[in-house]
Amino acid sequence: MAILSILKFPDPRLHKVAKPVTAVDERVRQLVADMADTMYDANGVGLAATQVDIHERIVVVDVSEERDQLQVFINPEIIAQSLEKKEWEEGCLSVPEVYDIVTRPDRVRVRAMNLDGNWFELDCDELLAVCLQHEIDHLNGKVFVQHLSNLKQTRIKSKLKKQARAE
């Protein structure tokens, strides 16, 4: 079990666009295992490789109550989304102790590879849809606070800088 270090906003590395995974090999499977350990240890529901300073298109998610249904998405992409939008209160392991309302499509269809390197598609709604959109944003170099007003972003940056100085 390896717990990886999670980058904290406004670290500029969180804004790097992740590159596609070219082969699902043992290195990628180990990274997925380490990311899952890190996500569970931090009590998160999702983690993108970008958040642990690995700029490859890999996401792990577990939105189950029991925290025993890990889902892995390699090279995920949203291929369809509903016109209906929904507001959710989001948080992020890279933006500790900050939660705010973000409006996103209510449903999405995601295409990705699994740990065997096989492509699959999945229709998602509710928390899974929100989580995947949030994590795919990370892979594209975007943090959820960028969906908020400039004023809120400035306040969040100030709060996190103050927290970092106190640590």
JSON list of C-alpha atoms in Angstrom, two decimals:
[
{"chain": "A", "resi": 1, "resn": "MET", "atom": "CA", "xyz": [0.00, 0.00, 0.00]},
{"chain": "A", "resi": 2, "resn": "ALA", "atom": "CA", "xyz": [1.42, 3.34, -1.06]},
{"chain": "A", "resi": 3, "resn": "ILE", "atom": "CA", "xyz": [-0.15, 6.64, -0.09]},
{"chain": "A", "resi": 4, "resn": "LEU", "atom": "CA", "xyz": [0.74, 9.28, -2.66]},
{"chain": "A", "resi": 5, "resn": "SER", "atom": "CA", "xyz": [1.09, 13.00, -1.94]},
{"chain": "A", "resi": 6, "resn": "ILE", "atom": "CA", "xyz": [-1.91, 15.02, -3.14]},
{"chain": "A", "resi": 7, "resn": "LEU", "atom": "CA", "xyz": [-1.21, 18.40, -4.75]},
{"chain": "A", "resi": 8, "resn": "LYS", "atom": "CA", "xyz": [-3.04, 21.34, -3.19]},
{"chain": "A", "resi": 9, "resn": "PHE", "atom": "CA", "xyz": [-4.68, 24.20, -5.07]},
{"chain": "A", "resi": 10, "resn": "PRO", "atom": "CA", "xyz": [-3.38, 26.64, -6.34]},
{"chain": "A", "resi": 11, "resn": "ASP", "atom": "CA", "xyz": [-0.34, 24.46, -7.23]},
{"chain": "A", "resi": 12, "resn": "PRO", "atom": "CA", "xyz": [0.33, 25.12, -10.95]},
{"chain": "A", "resi": 13, "resn": "ARG", "atom": "CA", "xyz": [0.86, 21.39, -11.60]},
{"chain": "A", "resi": 14, "resn": "LEU", "atom": "CA", "xyz": [-2.90, 20.94, -11.12]},
{"chain": "A", "resi": 15, "resn": "HIS", "atom": "CA", "xyz": [-3.36, 22.86, -14.37]},
{"chain": "A", "resi": 16, "resn": "LYS", "atom": "CA", "xyz": [-1.28, 20.54, -16.57]},
{"chain": "A", "resi": 17, "resn": "VAL", "atom": "CA", "xyz": [-3.26, 18.61, -19.16]},
{"chain": "A", "resi": 18, "resn": "ALA", "atom": "CA", "xyz": [-2.79, 14.86, -18.75]},
{"chain": "A", "resi": 19, "resn": "LYS", "atom": "CA", "xyz": [-1.50, 12.72, -21.61]},
{"chain": "A", "resi": 20, "resn": "PRO", "atom": "CA", "xyz": [-3.31, 9.57, -22.78]},
{"chain": "A", "resi": 21, "resn": "VAL", "atom": "CA", "xyz": [-2.15, 6.22, -21.42]},
{"chain": "A", "resi": 22, "resn": "THR", "atom": "CA", "xyz": [-0.59, 4.30, -24.30]},
{"chain": "A", "resi": 23, "resn": "ALA", "atom": "CA", "xyz": [-0.52, 0.85, -22.67]},
{"chain": "A", "resi": 24, "resn": "VAL", "atom": "CA", "xyz": [-2.26, -0.62, -19.66]},
{"chain": "A", "resi": 25, "resn": "ASP", "atom": "CA", "xyz": [0.66, -2.48, -18.13]},
{"chain": "A", "resi": 26, "resn": "GLU", "atom": "CA", "xyz": [1.84, -3.44, -14.65]},
{"chain": "A", "resi": 27, "resn": "ARG", "atom": "CA", "xyz": [3.11, 0.09, -13.99]},
{"chain": "A", "resi": 28, "resn": "VAL", "atom": "CA", "xyz": [-0.36, 1.52, -14.69]},
{"chain": "A", "resi": 29, "resn": "ARG", "atom": "CA", "xyz": [-2.05, -1.17, -12.58]},
{"chain": "A", "resi": 30, "resn": "GLN", "atom": "CA", "xyz": [0.28, -0.37, -9.66]},
{"chain": "A", "resi": 31, "resn": "LEU", "atom": "CA", "xyz": [-0.42, 3.34, -10.07]},
{"chain": "A", "resi": 32, "resn": "VAL", "atom": "CA", "xyz": [-4.17, 2.62, -9.98]},
{"chain": "A", "resi": 33, "resn": "ALA", "atom": "CA", "xyz": [-3.73, 0.58, -6.77]},
{"chain": "A", "resi": 34, "resn": "ASP", "atom": "CA", "xyz": [-1.70, 3.40, -5.19]},
{"chain": "A", "resi": 35, "resn": "MET", "atom": "CA", "xyz": [-4.26, 5.99, -6.29]},
{"chain": "A", "resi": 36, "resn": "ALA", "atom": "CA", "xyz": [-7.07, 3.90, -4.79]},
{"chain": "A", "resi": 37, "resn": "ASP", "atom": "CA", "xyz": [-5.17, 3.56, -1.50]},
{"chain": "A", "resi": 38, "resn": "THR", "atom": "CA", "xyz": [-4.59, 7.33, -1.51]},
{"chain": "A", "resi": 39, "resn": "MET", "atom": "CA", "xyz": [-8.24, 8.13, -2.25]},
{"chain": "A", "resi": 40, "resn": "TYR", "atom": "CA", "xyz": [-9.54, 5.82, 0.48]},
{"chain": "A", "resi": 41, "resn": "ASP", "atom": "CA", "xyz": [-6.95, 7.06, 2.99]},
{"chain": "A", "resi": 42, "resn": "ALA", "atom": "CA", "xyz": [-8.03, 10.67, 2.33]},
{"chain": "A", "resi": 43, "resn": "ASN", "atom": "CA", "xyz": [-11.72, 9.72, 2.54]},
{"chain": "A", "resi": 44, "resn": "GLY", "atom": "CA", "xyz": [-12.39, 10.86, -1.04]},
{"chain": "A", "resi": 45, "resn": "VAL", "atom": "CA", "xyz": [-14.83, 9.52, -3.62]},
{"chain": "A", "resi": 46, "resn": "GLY", "atom": "CA", "xyz": [-12.60, 10.17, -6.62]},
{"chain": "A", "resi": 47, "resn": "LEU", "atom": "CA", "xyz": [-9.00, 10.91, -7.55]},
{"chain": "A", "resi": 48, "resn": "ALA", "atom": "CA", "xyz": [-7.36, 11.86, -10.83]},
{"chain": "A", "resi": 49, "resn": "ALA", "atom": "CA", "xyz": [-3.71, 11.07, -11.54]},
{"chain": "A", "resi": 50, "resn": "THR", "atom": "CA", "xyz": [-3.10, 14.79, -12.02]},
{"chain": "A", "resi": 51, "resn": "GLN", "atom": "CA", "xyz": [-3.81, 15.31, -8.32]},
{"chain": "A", "resi": 52, "resn": "VAL", "atom": "CA", "xyz": [-0.85, 13.10, -7.40]},
{"chain": "A", "resi": 53, "resn": "ASP", "atom": "CA", "xyz": [1.42, 14.85, -9.92]},
{"chain": "A", "resi": 54, "resn": "ILE", "atom": "CA", "xyz": [1.21, 12.10, -12.53]},
{"chain": "A", "resi": 55, "resn": "HIS", "atom": "CA", "xyz": [-0.04, 13.61, -15.74]},
{"chain": "A", "resi": 56, "resn": "GLU", "atom": "CA", "xyz": [-1.67, 10.60, -17.35]},
{"chain": "A", "resi": 57, "resn": "ARG", "atom": "CA", "xyz": [-5.38, 10.15, -18.03]},
{"chain": "A", "resi": 58, "resn": "ILE", "atom": "CA", "xyz": [-6.32, 7.88, -15.11]},
{"chain": "A", "resi": 59, "resn": "VAL", "atom": "CA", "xyz": [-9.21, 8.25, -12.66]},
{"chain": "A", "resi": 60, "resn": "VAL", "atom": "CA", "xyz": [-10.32, 6.11, -9.71]},
{"chain": "A", "resi": 61, "resn": "VAL", "atom": "CA", "xyz": [-13.79, 6.48, -8.21]},
{"chain": "A", "resi": 62, "resn": "ASP", "atom": "CA", "xyz": [-15.82, 4.85, -5.45]},
{"chain": "A", "resi": 63, "resn": "VAL", "atom": "CA", "xyz": [-19.19, 6.44, -4.72]},
{"chain": "A", "resi": 64, "resn": "SER", "atom": "CA", "xyz": [-20.56, 3.44, -2.82]},
{"chain": "A", "resi": 65, "resn": "GLU", "atom": "CA", "xyz": [-21.74, 3.76, 0.78]},
{"chain": "A", "resi": 66, "resn": "GLU", "atom": "CA", "xyz": [-19.57, 0.81, 1.84]},
{"chain": "A", "resi": 67, "resn": "ARG", "atom": "CA", "xyz": [-16.49, 2.14, -0.02]},
{"chain": "A", "resi": 68, "resn": "ASP", "atom": "CA", "xyz": [-15.99, -1.25, -1.66]},
{"chain": "A", "resi": 69, "resn": "GLN", "atom": "CA", "xyz": [-16.85, -0.64, -5.32]},
{"chain": "A", "resi": 70, "resn": "LEU", "atom": "CA", "xyz": [-13.74, 0.84, -6.90]},
{"chain": "A", "resi": 71, "resn": "GLN", "atom": "CA", "xyz": [-14.19, 1.91, -10.51]},
{"chain": "A", "resi": 72, "resn": "VAL", "atom": "CA", "xyz": [-11.22, 2.62, -12.77]},
{"chain": "A", "resi": 73, "resn": "PHE", "atom": "CA", "xyz": [-11.32, 4.83, -15.86]},
{"chain": "A", "resi": 74, "resn": "ILE", "atom": "CA", "xyz": [-8.26, 4.98, -18.10]},
{"chain": "A", "resi": 75, "resn": "ASN", "atom": "CA", "xyz": [-8.31, 7.60, -20.88]},
{"chain": "A", "resi": 76, "resn": "PRO", "atom": "CA", "xyz": [-11.86, 8.62, -19.91]},
{"chain": "A", "resi": 77, "resn": "GLU", "atom": "CA", "xyz": [-13.83, 10.96, -22.10]},
{"chain": "A", "resi": 78, "resn": "ILE", "atom": "CA", "xyz": [-17.36, 12.27, -21.92]},
{"chain": "A", "resi": 79, "resn": "ILE", "atom": "CA", "xyz": [-19.01, 11.29, -25.19]},
{"chain": "A", "resi": 80, "resn": "ALA", "atom": "CA", "xyz": [-22.53, 12.53, -24.40]},
{"chain": "A", "resi": 81, "resn": "GLN", "atom": "CA", "xyz": [-24.19, 14.68, -21.77]},
{"chain": "A", "resi": 82, "resn": "SER", "atom": "CA", "xyz": [-27.72, 15.66, -20.91]},
{"chain": "A", "resi": 83, "resn": "LEU", "atom": "CA", "xyz": [-29.05, 19.14, -21.60]},
{"chain": "A", "resi": 84, "resn": "GLU", "atom": "CA", "xyz": [-30.53, 19.12, -18.10]},
{"chain": "A", "resi": 85, "resn": "LYS", "atom": "CA", "xyz": [-28.23, 20.56, -15.46]},
{"chain": "A", "resi": 86, "resn": "LYS", "atom": "CA", "xyz": [-28.05, 19.87, -11.76]},
{"chain": "A", "resi": 87, "resn": "GLU", "atom": "CA", "xyz": [-26.44, 21.69, -8.86]},
{"chain": "A", "resi": 88, "resn": "TRP", "atom": "CA", "xyz": [-24.21, 19.71, -6.48]},
{"chain": "A", "resi": 89, "resn": "GLU", "atom": "CA", "xyz": [-22.09, 20.74, -3.55]},
{"chain": "A", "resi": 90, "resn": "GLU", "atom": "CA", "xyz": [-18.59, 19.68, -4.51]},
{"chain": "A", "resi": 91, "resn": "GLY", "atom": "CA", "xyz": [-15.40, 19.32, -2.56]},
{"chain": "A", "resi": 92, "resn": "CYS", "atom": "CA", "xyz": [-11.95, 18.20, -3.61]},
{"chain": "A", "resi": 93, "resn": "LEU", "atom": "CA", "xyz": [-8.97, 16.46, -2.04]},
{"chain": "A", "resi": 94, "resn": "SER", "atom": "CA", "xyz": [-6.78, 19.14, -3.68]},
{"chain": "A", "resi": 95, "resn": "VAL", "atom": "CA", "xyz": [-8.87, 21.94, -2.15]},
{"chain": "A", "resi": 96, "resn": "PRO", "atom": "CA", "xyz": [-9.23, 20.80, 1.47]},
{"chain": "A", "resi": 97, "resn": "GLU", "atom": "CA", "xyz": [-12.13, 21.99, 3.58]},
{"chain": "A", "resi": 98, "resn": "VAL", "atom": "CA", "xyz": [-13.70, 23.96, 0.71]},
{"chain": "A", "resi": 99, "resn": "TYR", "atom": "CA", "xyz": [-17.16, 23.08, -0.58]},
{"chain": "A", "resi": 100, "resn": "ASP", "atom": "CA", "xyz": [-19.34, 24.97, -3.01]},
{"chain": "A", "resi": 101, "resn": "ILE", "atom": "CA", "xyz": [-22.20, 24.54, -5.46]},
{"chain": "A", "resi": 102, "resn": "VAL", "atom": "CA", "xyz": [-21.27, 23.68, -9.06]},
{"chain": "A", "resi": 103, "resn": "THR", "atom": "CA", "xyz": [-23.76, 23.26, -11.90]},
{"chain": "A", "resi": 104, "resn": "ARG", "atom": "CA", "xyz": [-23.02, 20.39, -14.28]},
{"chain": "A", "resi": 105, "resn": "PRO", "atom": "CA", "xyz": [-24.92, 18.20, -16.75]},
{"chain": "A", "resi": 106, "resn": "ASP", "atom": "CA", "xyz": [-27.25, 15.85, -14.87]},
{"chain": "A", "resi": 107, "resn": "ARG", "atom": "CA", "xyz": [-26.22, 12.75, -16.85]},
{"chain": "A", "resi": 108, "resn": "VAL", "atom": "CA", "xyz": [-23.16, 11.79, -18.90]},
{"chain": "A", "resi": 109, "resn": "ARG", "atom": "CA", "xyz": [-21.97, 8.88, -21.00]},
{"chain": "A", "resi": 110, "resn": "VAL", "atom": "CA", "xyz": [-18.29, 8.11, -20.44]},
{"chain": "A", "resi": 111, "resn": "ARG", "atom": "CA", "xyz": [-16.00, 6.04, -22.64]},
{"chain": "A", "resi": 112, "resn": "ALA", "atom": "CA", "xyz": [-12.82, 4.66, -21.04]},
{"chain": "A", "resi": 113, "resn": "MET", "atom": "CA", "xyz": [-10.52, 1.67, -20.75]},
{"chain": "A", "resi": 114, "resn": "ASN", "atom": "CA", "xyz": [-10.49, -0.75, -17.83]},
{"chain": "A", "resi": 115, "resn": "LEU", "atom": "CA", "xyz": [-7.47, -2.39, -16.17]},
{"chain": "A", "resi": 116, "resn": "ASP", "atom": "CA", "xyz": [-7.41, -5.04, -18.90]},
{"chain": "A", "resi": 117, "resn": "GLY", "atom": "CA", "xyz": [-7.05, -2.36, -21.57]},
{"chain": "A", "resi": 118, "resn": "ASN", "atom": "CA", "xyz": [-10.56, -2.96, -22.91]},
{"chain": "A", "resi": 119, "resn": "TRP", "atom": "CA", "xyz": [-12.80, -0.05, -23.87]},
{"chain": "A", "resi": 120, "resn": "PHE", "atom": "CA", "xyz": [-16.22, 0.32, -22.27]},
{"chain": "A", "resi": 121, "resn": "GLU", "atom": "CA", "xyz": [-19.00, 2.89, -22.10]},
{"chain": "A", "resi": 122, "resn": "LEU", "atom": "CA", "xyz": [-20.99, 3.78, -19.02]},
{"chain": "A", "resi": 123, "resn": "ASP", "atom": "CA", "xyz": [-24.12, 5.90, -18.55]},
{"chain": "A", "resi": 124, "resn": "CYS", "atom": "CA", "xyz": [-23.82, 7.86, -15.31]},
{"chain": "A", "resi": 125, "resn": "ASP", "atom": "CA", "xyz": [-26.12, 9.99, -13.20]},
{"chain": "A", "resi": 126, "resn": "GLU", "atom": "CA", "xyz": [-26.28, 11.35, -9.67]},
{"chain": "A", "resi": 127, "resn": "LEU", "atom": "CA", "xyz": [-23.00, 11.39, -7.72]},
{"chain": "A", "resi": 128, "resn": "LEU", "atom": "CA", "xyz": [-21.13, 9.20, -10.23]},
{"chain": "A", "resi": 129, "resn": "ALA", "atom": "CA", "xyz": [-21.85, 11.67, -13.05]},
{"chain": "A", "resi": 130, "resn": "VAL", "atom": "CA", "xyz": [-20.70, 14.61, -10.92]},
{"chain": "A", "resi": 131, "resn": "CYS", "atom": "CA", "xyz": [-17.59, 12.77, -9.75]},
{"chain": "A", "resi": 132, "resn": "LEU", "atom": "CA", "xyz": [-16.51, 11.73, -13.25]},
{"chain": "A", "resi": 133, "resn": "GLN", "atom": "CA", "xyz": [-17.01, 15.24, -14.63]},
{"chain": "A", "resi": 134, "resn": "HIS", "atom": "CA", "xyz": [-15.01, 16.63, -11.70]},
{"chain": "A", "resi": 135, "resn": "GLU", "atom": "CA", "xyz": [-12.15, 14.13, -12.16]},
{"chain": "A", "resi": 136, "resn": "ILE", "atom": "CA", "xyz": [-12.05, 14.50, -15.96]},
{"chain": "A", "resi": 137, "resn": "ASP", "atom": "CA", "xyz": [-11.80, 18.26, -15.37]},
{"chain": "A", "resi": 138, "resn": "HIS", "atom": "CA", "xyz": [-8.63, 17.51, -13.36]},
{"chain": "A", "resi": 139, "resn": "LEU", "atom": "CA", "xyz": [-7.19, 15.57, -16.30]},
{"chain": "A", "resi": 140, "resn": "ASN", "atom": "CA", "xyz": [-7.88, 18.63, -18.45]},
{"chain": "A", "resi": 141, "resn": "GLY", "atom": "CA", "xyz": [-6.07, 20.91, -15.99]},
{"chain": "A", "resi": 142, "resn": "LYS", "atom": "CA", "xyz": [-9.17, 22.37, -14.36]},
{"chain": "A", "resi": 143, "resn": "VAL", "atom": "CA", "xyz": [-9.99, 22.45, -10.63]},
{"chain": "A", "resi": 144, "resn": "PHE", "atom": "CA", "xyz": [-13.64, 22.67, -9.52]},
{"chain": "A", "resi": 145, "resn": "VAL", "atom": "CA", "xyz": [-13.17, 26.14, -8.02]},
{"chain": "A", "resi": 146, "resn": "GLN", "atom": "CA", "xyz": [-12.64, 27.42, -11.57]},
{"chain": "A", "resi": 147, "resn": "HIS", "atom": "CA", "xyz": [-16.39, 26.90, -12.06]},
{"chain": "A", "resi": 148, "resn": "LEU", "atom": "CA", "xyz": [-16.97, 29.52, -9.34]},
{"chain": "A", "resi": 149, "resn": "SER", "atom": "CA", "xyz": [-16.92, 33.32, -9.51]},
{"chain": "A", "resi": 150, "resn": "ASN", "atom": "CA", "xyz": [-13.60, 35.19, -9.48]},
{"chain": "A", "resi": 151, "resn": "LEU", "atom": "CA", "xyz": [-14.44, 36.55, -6.05]},
{"chain": "A", "resi": 152, "resn": "LYS", "atom": "CA", "xyz": [-14.98, 33.07, -4.61]},
{"chain": "A", "resi": 153, "resn": "GLN", "atom": "CA", "xyz": [-11.77, 31.83, -6.26]},
{"chain": "A", "resi": 154, "resn": "THR", "atom": "CA", "xyz": [-9.80, 34.68, -4.68]},
{"chain": "A", "resi": 155, "resn": "ARG", "atom": "CA", "xyz": [-11.28, 33.95, -1.25]},
{"chain": "A", "resi": 156, "resn": "ILE", "atom": "CA", "xyz": [-10.49, 30.24, -1.57]},
{"chain": "A", "resi": 157, "resn": "LYS", "atom": "CA", "xyz": [-6.88, 30.94, -2.58]},
{"chain": "A", "resi": 158, "resn": "SER", "atom": "CA", "xyz": [-6.47, 33.28, 0.40]},
{"chain": "A", "resi": 159, "resn": "LYS", "atom": "CA", "xyz": [-7.96, 30.71, 2.78]},
{"chain": "A", "resi": 160, "resn": "LEU", "atom": "CA", "xyz": [-5.68, 27.94, 1.51]},
{"chain": "A", "resi": 161, "resn": "LYS", "atom": "CA", "xyz": [-2.58, 30.13, 1.67]},
{"chain": "A", "resi": 162, "resn": "LYS", "atom": "CA", "xyz": [-3.45, 30.98, 5.27]},
{"chain": "A", "resi": 163, "resn": "GLN", "atom": "CA", "xyz": [-3.91, 27.26, 6.05]},
{"chain": "A", "resi": 164, "resn": "ALA", "atom": "CA", "xyz": [-0.55, 26.43, 4.44]},
{"chain": "A", "resi": 165, "resn": "ARG", "atom": "CA", "xyz": [1.24, 29.08, 6.54]},
{"chain": "A", "resi": 166, "resn": "ALA", "atom": "CA", "xyz": [-0.35, 27.69, 9.71]},
{"chain": "A", "resi": 167, "resn": "GLU", "atom": "CA", "xyz": [0.88, 24.14, 8.98]}
]
